[in-house]
Short mmCIF file of C-alpha atoms and ligand atoms in Angstrom, two decimals:
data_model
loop_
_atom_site.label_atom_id
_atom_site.label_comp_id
_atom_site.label_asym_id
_atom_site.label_seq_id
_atom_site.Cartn_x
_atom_site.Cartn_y
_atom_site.Cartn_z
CA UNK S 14 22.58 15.08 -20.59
CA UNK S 15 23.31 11.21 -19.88
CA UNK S 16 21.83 9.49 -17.21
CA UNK S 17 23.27 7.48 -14.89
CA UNK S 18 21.69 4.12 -16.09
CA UNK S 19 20.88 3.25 -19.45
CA UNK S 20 18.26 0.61 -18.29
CA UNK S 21 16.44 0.15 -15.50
CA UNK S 22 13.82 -1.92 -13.97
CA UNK S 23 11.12 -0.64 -12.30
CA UNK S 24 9.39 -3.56 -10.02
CA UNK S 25 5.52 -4.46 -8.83
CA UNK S 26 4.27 -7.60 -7.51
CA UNK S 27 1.15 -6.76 -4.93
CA UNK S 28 -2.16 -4.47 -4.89
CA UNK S 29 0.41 -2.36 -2.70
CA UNK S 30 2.72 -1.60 -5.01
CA UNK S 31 0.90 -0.51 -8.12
CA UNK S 32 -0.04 3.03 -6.89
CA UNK S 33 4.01 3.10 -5.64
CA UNK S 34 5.39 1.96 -9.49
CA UNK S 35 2.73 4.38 -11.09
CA UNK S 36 3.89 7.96 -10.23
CA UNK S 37 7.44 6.67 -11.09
CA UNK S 38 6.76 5.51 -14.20
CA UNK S 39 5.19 8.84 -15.16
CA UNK S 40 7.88 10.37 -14.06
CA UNK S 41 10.00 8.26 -16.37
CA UNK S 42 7.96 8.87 -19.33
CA UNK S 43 8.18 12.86 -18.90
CA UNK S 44 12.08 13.02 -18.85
CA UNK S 45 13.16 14.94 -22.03
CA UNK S 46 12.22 13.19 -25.25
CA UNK S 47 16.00 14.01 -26.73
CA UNK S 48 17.22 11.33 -23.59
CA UNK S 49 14.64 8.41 -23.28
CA UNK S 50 15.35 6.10 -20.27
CA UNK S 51 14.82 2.91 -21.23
CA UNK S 52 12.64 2.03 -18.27
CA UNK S 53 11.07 -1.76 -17.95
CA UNK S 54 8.22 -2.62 -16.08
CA UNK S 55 8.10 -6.21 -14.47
CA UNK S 56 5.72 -7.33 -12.51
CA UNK S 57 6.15 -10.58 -10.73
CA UNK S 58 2.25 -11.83 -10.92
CA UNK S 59 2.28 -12.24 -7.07
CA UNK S 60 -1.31 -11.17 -7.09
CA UNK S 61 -3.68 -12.13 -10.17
CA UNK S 62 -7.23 -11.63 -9.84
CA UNK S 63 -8.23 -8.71 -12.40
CA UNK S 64 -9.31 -6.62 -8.97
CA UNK S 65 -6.22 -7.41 -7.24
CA UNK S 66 -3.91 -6.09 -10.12
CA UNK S 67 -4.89 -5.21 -13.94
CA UNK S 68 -7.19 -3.30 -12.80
CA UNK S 69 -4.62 -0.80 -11.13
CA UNK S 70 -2.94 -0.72 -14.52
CA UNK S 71 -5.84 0.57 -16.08
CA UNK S 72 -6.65 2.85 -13.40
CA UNK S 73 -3.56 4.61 -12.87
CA UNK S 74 -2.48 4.71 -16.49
CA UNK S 75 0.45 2.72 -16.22
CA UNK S 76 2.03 0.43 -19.34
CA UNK S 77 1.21 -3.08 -20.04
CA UNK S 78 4.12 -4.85 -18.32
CA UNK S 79 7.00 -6.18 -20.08
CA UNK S 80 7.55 -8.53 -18.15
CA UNK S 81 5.02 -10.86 -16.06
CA UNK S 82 6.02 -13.39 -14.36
CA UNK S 83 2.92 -15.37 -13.28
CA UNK S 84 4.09 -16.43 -10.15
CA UNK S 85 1.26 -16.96 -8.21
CA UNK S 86 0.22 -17.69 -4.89
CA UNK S 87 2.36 -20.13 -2.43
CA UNK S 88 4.04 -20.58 0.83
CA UNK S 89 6.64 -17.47 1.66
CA UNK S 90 9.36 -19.44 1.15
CA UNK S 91 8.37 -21.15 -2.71
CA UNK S 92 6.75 -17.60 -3.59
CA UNK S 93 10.47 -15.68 -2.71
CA UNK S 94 11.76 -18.62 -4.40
CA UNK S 95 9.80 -18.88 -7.64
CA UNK S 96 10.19 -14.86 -8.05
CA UNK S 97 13.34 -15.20 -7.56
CA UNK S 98 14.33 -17.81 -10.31
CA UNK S 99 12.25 -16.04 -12.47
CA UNK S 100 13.70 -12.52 -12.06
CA UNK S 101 17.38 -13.60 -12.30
CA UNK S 102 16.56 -14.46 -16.24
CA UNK S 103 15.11 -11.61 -16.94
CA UNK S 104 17.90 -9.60 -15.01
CA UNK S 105 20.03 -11.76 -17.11
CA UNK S 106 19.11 -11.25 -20.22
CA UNK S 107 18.41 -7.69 -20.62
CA UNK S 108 21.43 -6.58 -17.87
CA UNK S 109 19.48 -3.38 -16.35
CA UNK S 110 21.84 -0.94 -15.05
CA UNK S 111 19.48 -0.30 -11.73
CA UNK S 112 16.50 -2.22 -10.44
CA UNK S 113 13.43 0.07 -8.14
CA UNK S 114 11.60 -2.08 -5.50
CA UNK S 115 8.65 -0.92 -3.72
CA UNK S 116 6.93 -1.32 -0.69
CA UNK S 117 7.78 -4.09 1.95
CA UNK S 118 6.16 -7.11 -0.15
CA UNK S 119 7.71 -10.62 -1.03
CA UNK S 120 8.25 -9.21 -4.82
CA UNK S 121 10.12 -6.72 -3.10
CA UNK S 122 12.73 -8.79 -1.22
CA UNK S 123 13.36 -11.26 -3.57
CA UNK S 124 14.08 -9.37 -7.01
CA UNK S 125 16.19 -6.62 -4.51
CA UNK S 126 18.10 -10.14 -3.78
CA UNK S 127 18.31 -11.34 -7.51
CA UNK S 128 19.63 -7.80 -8.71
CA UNK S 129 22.47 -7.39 -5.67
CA UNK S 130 24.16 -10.49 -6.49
CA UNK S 131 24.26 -10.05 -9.76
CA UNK S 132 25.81 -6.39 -9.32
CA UNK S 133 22.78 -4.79 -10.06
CA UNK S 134 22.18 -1.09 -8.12
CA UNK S 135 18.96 -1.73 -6.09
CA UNK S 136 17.05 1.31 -5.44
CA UNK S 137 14.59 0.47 -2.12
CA UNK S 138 11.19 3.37 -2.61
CA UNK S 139 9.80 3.62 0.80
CA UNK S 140 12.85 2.25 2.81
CA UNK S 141 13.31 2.61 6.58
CA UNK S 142 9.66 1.74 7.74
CA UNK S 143 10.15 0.20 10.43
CA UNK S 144 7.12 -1.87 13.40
CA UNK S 145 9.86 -3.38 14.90
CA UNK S 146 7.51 -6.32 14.70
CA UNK S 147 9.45 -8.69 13.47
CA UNK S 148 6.58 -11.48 13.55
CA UNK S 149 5.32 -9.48 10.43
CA UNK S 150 6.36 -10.99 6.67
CA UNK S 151 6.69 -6.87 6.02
CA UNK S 152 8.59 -6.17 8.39
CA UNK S 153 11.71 -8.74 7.45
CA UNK S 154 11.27 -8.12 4.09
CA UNK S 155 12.04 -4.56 4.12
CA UNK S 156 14.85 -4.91 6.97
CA UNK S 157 16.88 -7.73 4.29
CA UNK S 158 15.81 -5.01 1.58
CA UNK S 159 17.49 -1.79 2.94
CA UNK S 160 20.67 -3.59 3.84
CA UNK S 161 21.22 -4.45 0.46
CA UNK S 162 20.53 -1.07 -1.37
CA UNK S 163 21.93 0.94 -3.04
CA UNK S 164 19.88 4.21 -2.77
CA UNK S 165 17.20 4.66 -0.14
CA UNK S 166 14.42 6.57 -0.80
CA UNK S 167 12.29 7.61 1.93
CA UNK S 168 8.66 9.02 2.93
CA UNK S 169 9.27 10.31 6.56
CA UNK S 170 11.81 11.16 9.22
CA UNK S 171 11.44 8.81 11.52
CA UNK S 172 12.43 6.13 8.56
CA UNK S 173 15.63 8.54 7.99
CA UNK S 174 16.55 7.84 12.23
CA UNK S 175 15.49 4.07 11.64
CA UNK S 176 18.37 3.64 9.08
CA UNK S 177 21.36 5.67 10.50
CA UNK S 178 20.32 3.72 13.71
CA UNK S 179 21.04 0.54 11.42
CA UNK S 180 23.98 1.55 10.50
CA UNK S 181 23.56 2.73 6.61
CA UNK S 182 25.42 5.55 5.21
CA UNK S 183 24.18 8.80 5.18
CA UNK S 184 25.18 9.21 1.41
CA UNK S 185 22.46 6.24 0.32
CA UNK S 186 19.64 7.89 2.06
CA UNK S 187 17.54 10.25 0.24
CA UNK S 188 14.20 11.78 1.60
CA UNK S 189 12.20 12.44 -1.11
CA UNK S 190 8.17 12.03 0.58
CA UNK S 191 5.61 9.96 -0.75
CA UNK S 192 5.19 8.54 -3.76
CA UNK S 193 1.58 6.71 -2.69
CA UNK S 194 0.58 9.88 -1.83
CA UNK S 195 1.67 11.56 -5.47
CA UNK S 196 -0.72 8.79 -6.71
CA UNK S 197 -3.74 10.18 -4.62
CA UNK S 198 -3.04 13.79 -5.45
CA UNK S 199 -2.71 13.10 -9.04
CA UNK S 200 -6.12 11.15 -8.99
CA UNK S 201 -8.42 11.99 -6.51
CA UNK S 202 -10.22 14.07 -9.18
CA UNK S 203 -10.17 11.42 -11.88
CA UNK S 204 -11.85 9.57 -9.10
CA UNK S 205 -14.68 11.53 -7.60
CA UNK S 206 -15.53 11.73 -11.54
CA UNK S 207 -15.56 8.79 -12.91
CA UNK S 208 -16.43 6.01 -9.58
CA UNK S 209 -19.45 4.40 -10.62
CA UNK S 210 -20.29 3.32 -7.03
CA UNK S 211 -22.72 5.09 -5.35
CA UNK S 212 -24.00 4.16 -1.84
CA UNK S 213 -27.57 5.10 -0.51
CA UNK S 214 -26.43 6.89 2.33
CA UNK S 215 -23.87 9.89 3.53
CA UNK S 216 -22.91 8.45 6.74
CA UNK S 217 -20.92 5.30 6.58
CA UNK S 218 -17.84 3.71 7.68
CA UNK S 219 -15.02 1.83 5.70
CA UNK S 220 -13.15 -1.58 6.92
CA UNK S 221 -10.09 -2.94 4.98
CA UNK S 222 -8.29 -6.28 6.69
CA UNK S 223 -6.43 -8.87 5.28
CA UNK S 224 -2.86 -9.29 7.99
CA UNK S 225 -2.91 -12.83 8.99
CA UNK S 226 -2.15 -11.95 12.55
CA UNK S 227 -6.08 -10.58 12.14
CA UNK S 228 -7.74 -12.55 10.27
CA UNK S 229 -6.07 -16.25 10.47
CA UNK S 230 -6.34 -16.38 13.70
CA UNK S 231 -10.41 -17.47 14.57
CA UNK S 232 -10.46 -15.54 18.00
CA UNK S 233 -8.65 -12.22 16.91
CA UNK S 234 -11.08 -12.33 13.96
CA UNK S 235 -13.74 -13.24 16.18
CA UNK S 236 -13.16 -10.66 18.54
CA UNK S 237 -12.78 -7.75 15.55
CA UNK S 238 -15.95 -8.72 13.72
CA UNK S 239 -18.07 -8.34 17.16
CA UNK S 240 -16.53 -5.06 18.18
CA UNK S 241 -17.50 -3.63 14.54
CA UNK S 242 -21.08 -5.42 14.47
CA UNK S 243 -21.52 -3.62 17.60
CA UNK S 244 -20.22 -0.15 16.17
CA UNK S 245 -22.44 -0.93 12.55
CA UNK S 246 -25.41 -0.14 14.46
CA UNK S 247 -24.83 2.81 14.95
CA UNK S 248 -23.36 3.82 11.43
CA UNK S 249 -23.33 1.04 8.81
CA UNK S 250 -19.50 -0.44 8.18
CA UNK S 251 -18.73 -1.24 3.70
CA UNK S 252 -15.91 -4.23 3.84
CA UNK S 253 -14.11 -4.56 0.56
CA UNK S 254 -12.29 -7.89 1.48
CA UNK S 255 -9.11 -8.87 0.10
CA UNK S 256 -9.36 -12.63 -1.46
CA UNK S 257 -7.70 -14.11 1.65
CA UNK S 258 -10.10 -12.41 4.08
CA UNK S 259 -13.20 -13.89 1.96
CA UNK S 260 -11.88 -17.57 2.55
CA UNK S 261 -10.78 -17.18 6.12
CA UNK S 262 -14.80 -15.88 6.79
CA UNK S 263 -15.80 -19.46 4.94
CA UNK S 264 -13.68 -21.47 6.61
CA UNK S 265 -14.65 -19.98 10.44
CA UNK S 266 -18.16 -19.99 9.71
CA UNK S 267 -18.24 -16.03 10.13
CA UNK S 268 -21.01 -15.65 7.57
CA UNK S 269 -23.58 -14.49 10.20
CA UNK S 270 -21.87 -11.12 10.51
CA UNK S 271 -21.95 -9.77 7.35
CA UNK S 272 -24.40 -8.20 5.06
CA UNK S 273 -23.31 -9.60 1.45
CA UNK S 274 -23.23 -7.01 -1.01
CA UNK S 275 -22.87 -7.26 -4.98
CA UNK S 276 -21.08 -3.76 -6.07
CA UNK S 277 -23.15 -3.41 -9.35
CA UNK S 278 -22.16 0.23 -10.19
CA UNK S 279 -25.68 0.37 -12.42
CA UNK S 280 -27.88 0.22 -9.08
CA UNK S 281 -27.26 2.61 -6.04
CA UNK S 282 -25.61 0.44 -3.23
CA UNK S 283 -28.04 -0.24 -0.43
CA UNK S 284 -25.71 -0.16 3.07
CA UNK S 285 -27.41 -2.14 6.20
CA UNK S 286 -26.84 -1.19 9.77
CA UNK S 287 -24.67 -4.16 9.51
CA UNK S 288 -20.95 -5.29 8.12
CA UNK S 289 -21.86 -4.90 4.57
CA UNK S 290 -18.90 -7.02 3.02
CA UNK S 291 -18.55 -7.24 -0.98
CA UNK S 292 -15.21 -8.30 -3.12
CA UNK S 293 -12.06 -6.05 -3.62
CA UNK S 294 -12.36 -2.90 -5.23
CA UNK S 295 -10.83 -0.97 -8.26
CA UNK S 296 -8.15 2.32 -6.75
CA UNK S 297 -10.55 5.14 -8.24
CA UNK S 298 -13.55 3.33 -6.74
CA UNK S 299 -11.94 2.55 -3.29
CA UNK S 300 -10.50 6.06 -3.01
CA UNK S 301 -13.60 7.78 -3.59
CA UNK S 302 -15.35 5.68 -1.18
CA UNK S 303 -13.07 6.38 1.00
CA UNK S 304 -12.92 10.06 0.79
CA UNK S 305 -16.45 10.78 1.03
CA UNK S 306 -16.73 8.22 4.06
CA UNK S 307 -16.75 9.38 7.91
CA UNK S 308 -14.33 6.87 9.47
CA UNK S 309 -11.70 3.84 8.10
CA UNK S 310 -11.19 0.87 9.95
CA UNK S 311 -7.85 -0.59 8.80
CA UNK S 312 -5.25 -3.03 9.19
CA UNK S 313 -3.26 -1.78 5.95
CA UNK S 314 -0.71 0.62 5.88
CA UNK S 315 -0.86 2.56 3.28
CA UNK S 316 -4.31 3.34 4.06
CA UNK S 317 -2.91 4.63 7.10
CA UNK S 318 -0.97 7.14 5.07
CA UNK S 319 -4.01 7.80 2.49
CA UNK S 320 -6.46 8.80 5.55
CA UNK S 321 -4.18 11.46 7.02
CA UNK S 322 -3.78 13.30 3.68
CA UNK S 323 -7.94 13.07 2.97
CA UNK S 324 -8.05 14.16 6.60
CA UNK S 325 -10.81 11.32 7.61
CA UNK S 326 -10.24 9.56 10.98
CA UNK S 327 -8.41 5.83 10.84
CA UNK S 328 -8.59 3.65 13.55
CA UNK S 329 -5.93 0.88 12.67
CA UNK S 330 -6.72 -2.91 14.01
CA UNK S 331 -3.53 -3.33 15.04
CA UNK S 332 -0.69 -3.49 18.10
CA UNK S 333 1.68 -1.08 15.85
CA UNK S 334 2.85 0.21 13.13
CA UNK S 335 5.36 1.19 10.75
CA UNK S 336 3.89 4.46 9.83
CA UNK S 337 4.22 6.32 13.40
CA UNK S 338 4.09 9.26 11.55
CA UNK S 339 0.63 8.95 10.71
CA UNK S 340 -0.27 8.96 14.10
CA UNK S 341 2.49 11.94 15.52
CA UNK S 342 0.66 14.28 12.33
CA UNK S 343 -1.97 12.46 11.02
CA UNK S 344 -5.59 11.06 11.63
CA UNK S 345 -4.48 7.86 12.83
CA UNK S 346 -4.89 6.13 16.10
CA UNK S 347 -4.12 2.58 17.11
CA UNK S 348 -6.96 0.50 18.74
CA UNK S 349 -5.14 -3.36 18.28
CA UNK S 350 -8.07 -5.85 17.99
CA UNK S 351 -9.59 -4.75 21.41
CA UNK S 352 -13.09 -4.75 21.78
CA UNK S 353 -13.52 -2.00 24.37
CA UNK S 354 -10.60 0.08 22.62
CA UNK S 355 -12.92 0.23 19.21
CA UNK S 356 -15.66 0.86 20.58
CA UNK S 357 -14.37 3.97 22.48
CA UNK S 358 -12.39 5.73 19.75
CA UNK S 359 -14.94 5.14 17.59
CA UNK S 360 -17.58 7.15 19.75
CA UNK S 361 -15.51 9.90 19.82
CA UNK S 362 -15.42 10.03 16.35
CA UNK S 363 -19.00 9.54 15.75
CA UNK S 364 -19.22 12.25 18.21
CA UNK S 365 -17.55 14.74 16.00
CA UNK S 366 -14.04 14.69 18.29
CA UNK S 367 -12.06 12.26 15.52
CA UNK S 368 -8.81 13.86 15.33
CA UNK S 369 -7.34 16.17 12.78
CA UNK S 370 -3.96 15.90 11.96
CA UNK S 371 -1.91 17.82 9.47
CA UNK S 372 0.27 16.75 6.80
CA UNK S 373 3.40 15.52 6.74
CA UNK S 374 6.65 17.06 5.34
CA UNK S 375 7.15 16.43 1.54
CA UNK S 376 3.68 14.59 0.77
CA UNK S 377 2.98 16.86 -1.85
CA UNK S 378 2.86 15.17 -5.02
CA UNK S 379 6.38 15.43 -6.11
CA UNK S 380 8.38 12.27 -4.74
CA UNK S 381 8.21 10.60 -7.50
CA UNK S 382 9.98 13.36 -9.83
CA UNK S 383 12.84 13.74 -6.97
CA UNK S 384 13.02 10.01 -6.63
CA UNK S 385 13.80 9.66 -10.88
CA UNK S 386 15.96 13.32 -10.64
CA UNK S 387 18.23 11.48 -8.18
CA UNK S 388 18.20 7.77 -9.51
CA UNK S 389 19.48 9.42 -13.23
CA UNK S 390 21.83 11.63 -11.79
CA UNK S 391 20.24 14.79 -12.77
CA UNK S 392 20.75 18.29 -10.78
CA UNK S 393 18.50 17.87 -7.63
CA UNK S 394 19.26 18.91 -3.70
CA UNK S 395 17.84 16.44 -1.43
CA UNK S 396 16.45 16.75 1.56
CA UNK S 397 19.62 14.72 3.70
CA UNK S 398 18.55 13.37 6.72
CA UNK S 399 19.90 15.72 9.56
C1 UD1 P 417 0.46 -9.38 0.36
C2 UD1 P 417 1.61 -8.76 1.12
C3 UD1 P 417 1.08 -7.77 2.15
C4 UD1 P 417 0.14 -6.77 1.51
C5 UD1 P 417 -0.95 -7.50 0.77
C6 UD1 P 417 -1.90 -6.56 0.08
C7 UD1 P 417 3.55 -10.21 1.44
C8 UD1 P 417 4.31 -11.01 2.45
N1 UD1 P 417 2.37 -9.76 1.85
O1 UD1 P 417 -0.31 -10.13 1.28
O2 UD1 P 417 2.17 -7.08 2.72
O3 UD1 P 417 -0.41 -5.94 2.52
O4 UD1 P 417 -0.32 -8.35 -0.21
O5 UD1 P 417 -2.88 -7.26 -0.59
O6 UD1 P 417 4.03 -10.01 0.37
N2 UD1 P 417 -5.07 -14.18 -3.50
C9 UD1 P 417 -6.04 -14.24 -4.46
N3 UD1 P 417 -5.88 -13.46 -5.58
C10 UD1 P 417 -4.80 -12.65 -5.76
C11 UD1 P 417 -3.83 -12.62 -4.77
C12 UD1 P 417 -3.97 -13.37 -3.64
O7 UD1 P 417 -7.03 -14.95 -4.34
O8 UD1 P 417 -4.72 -11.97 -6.79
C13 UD1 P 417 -5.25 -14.99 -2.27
C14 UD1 P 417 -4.60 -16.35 -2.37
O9 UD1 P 417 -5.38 -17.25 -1.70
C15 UD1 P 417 -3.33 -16.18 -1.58
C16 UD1 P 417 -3.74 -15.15 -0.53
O10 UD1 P 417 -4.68 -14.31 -1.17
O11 UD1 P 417 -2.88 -17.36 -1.05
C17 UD1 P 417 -2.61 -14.35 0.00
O12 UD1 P 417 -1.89 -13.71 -1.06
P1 UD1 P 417 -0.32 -13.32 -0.84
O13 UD1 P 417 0.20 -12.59 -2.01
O14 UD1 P 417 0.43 -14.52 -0.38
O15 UD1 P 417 -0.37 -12.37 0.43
P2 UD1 P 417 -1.36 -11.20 0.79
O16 UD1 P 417 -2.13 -11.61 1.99
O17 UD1 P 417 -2.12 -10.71 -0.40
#
């Protein structure tokens, strides 16, 4: 059977998008040996650091890149850019038939930009998110990204009413779930085995943040970091911080609420009643931290998404979201950056009221195989958008 493209490029550039690429590539790799897609993975270098992006690779099993373009940190507009020029000479010399994009990131815009004009079929996984925010970097990117693709893959129904709202064709939307969440299923096992990282206690909470709207701005950050000092007495707080969030502490001076931690996976991890804050973590030991904690303080979203499946409360430190869904049917409840309003929920929670939440429609480990099915053209039925 032929497929519909002979080549295609499948896209990463951020921490976010390497648990989105890796299901798909699997998926790629398990199409019938007689009728190999020649599949390409590039990935832009938007983020670097070995904890920020190799190791993801190794973690999820995914294939060296063939392509990396080492573009590095910089203003939005010179990152886009750089990508950009870089991506349209790869696109250029190996003509891919289709290009995937992930996510909401600037890889994401910028090669789905590169690949349009030159005729390329863009394929957007995880279209139709929408805040309606549009002071977010996200939040443009993926509103330029849906208008210009081709075939729209989505996780949830409200992104299905987001994009006939918009005004795109029933015909390019596709609802196929989750592919984050195929990620998760496929390795929460691998992870609970092999984490090294073991912490001293059974009662702890998790805090990811890293939005600029949180953490550039010295009061919002201010105000955050004294609600959950507050809340770490009670139950001590672990904050993997993203590279940005380690430099904003430096340069406010915020050093005097944290507990610095070193991860050494040799020596059991001492937690204070405190924010115990160490550098970014690997996916298998971040997702079995997470699933064995009692509470995630976020500003992320796809730990938003992760939460509802493991079932463990989220409050998200933020005004909205684009993952409404996750607070409709999952765990998740937004608290903004509100002092009072984190304290509160997370009483209840430490109270035993947190909520429940079930899970959403299609997160069940299989987007990724619909997503390739329909992208090749092979016999698959949809789930169209009513
Ligand atoms: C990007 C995404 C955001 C996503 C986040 C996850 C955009 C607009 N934003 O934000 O949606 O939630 O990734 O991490 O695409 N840095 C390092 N090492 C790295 C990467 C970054 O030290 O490997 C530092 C640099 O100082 C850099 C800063 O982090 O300037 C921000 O990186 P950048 O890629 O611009 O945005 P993120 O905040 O990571």
């Amino acid at each position: 059977m032929n497929n519909r493209f002979d080549k295609i490029f499948l896209v990463a550039g951020a921490r976010p998008n390497f648990m989105k690429i890796a299901p798909i590539a699997h998926a790629f790799n398990r199409v019938d040996e007689t009728n190999q897609i020649d599949y390409k993975v590039v990935h832009t270098g938007q983020h670097y650091d070995y904890e920020m992006s190799q190791a993801f690779f190794d973690d999820l099993e995914i294939n060296r890149p063939d392509y990396f373009l080492g573009v590095g940190s910089a203003s939005h507009a010179v990152q886009t850019a750089r990508i950009m020029m870089a991506f349209e000479e790869v696109c250029l010399k190996e003509k891919p038939g289709a290009v995937v994009v992930v996510g909401d990131v600037n890889s994401t815009v910028a090669c789905a930009l590169v690949a349009k004009k030159l005729g390329i079929g863009v394929a957007h996984v995880e279209a139709g998110l929408r805040s309606y925010d549009r002071t977010m970097p996200e939040e443009i990117n993926r509103i330029l990204t849906d208008t210009i693709s081709d075939y729209l893959f989505t996780t949830c129904k409200d992104a299905n009413r987001n994009l006939k709202k918009e005004g795109i064709s029933k015909g390019k939307i596709y609802f196929v779930g989750n592919v984050m969440i195929d990620t998760l299923l496929q390795f929460r096992a691998k992870a609970e085995k092999s984490a090294k990282i073991k912490i001293d206690q059974e009662d702890y909470a998790l805090l990811t943040l890293h939005r600029p709207s949180n953490v550039d701005d010295k009061r919002t950050f201010k105000s955050i970091l004294e609600a959950l000092k507050e809340v770490s007495k009670r139950i001590p707080i672990l904050f993997p911080a993203h590279p940005r969030t380690q430099k904003q502490v430096k340069a406010f001076g915020y050093e005097k609420y944290f507990n610095f931690l070193e991860l050494n996976p040799k020596n059991t991890v001492k937690l204070r009643n405190s924010i115990n804050l160490s550098g970014p973590l690997s996916y298998v030991e971040f997702l079995n931290l997470m699933a064995k904690s009692k509470l995630v303080y976020t500003d992320s979203g796809g730990i938003q998404e992760e939460t509802t499946i493991l079932a463990i409360p989220c409050l998200t430190i933020r005004e909205n979201t684009e993952r409404p869904v996750t607070i409709e049917e999952g765990t998740n409840i937004l608290v903004g950056s509100d002092r009072e309003k984190i304290a509160e929920e997370s009483d209840k929670i430490l109270k035993g009221k947190g909520k429940k939440g079930r899970i959403p429609k299609l997160w069940d480990g299989k987007a990724a195989e619909r997503t390739v099915n329909i992208l090749l053209g092979r016999p698959y039925e949809p789930f169209r958008p009513q």
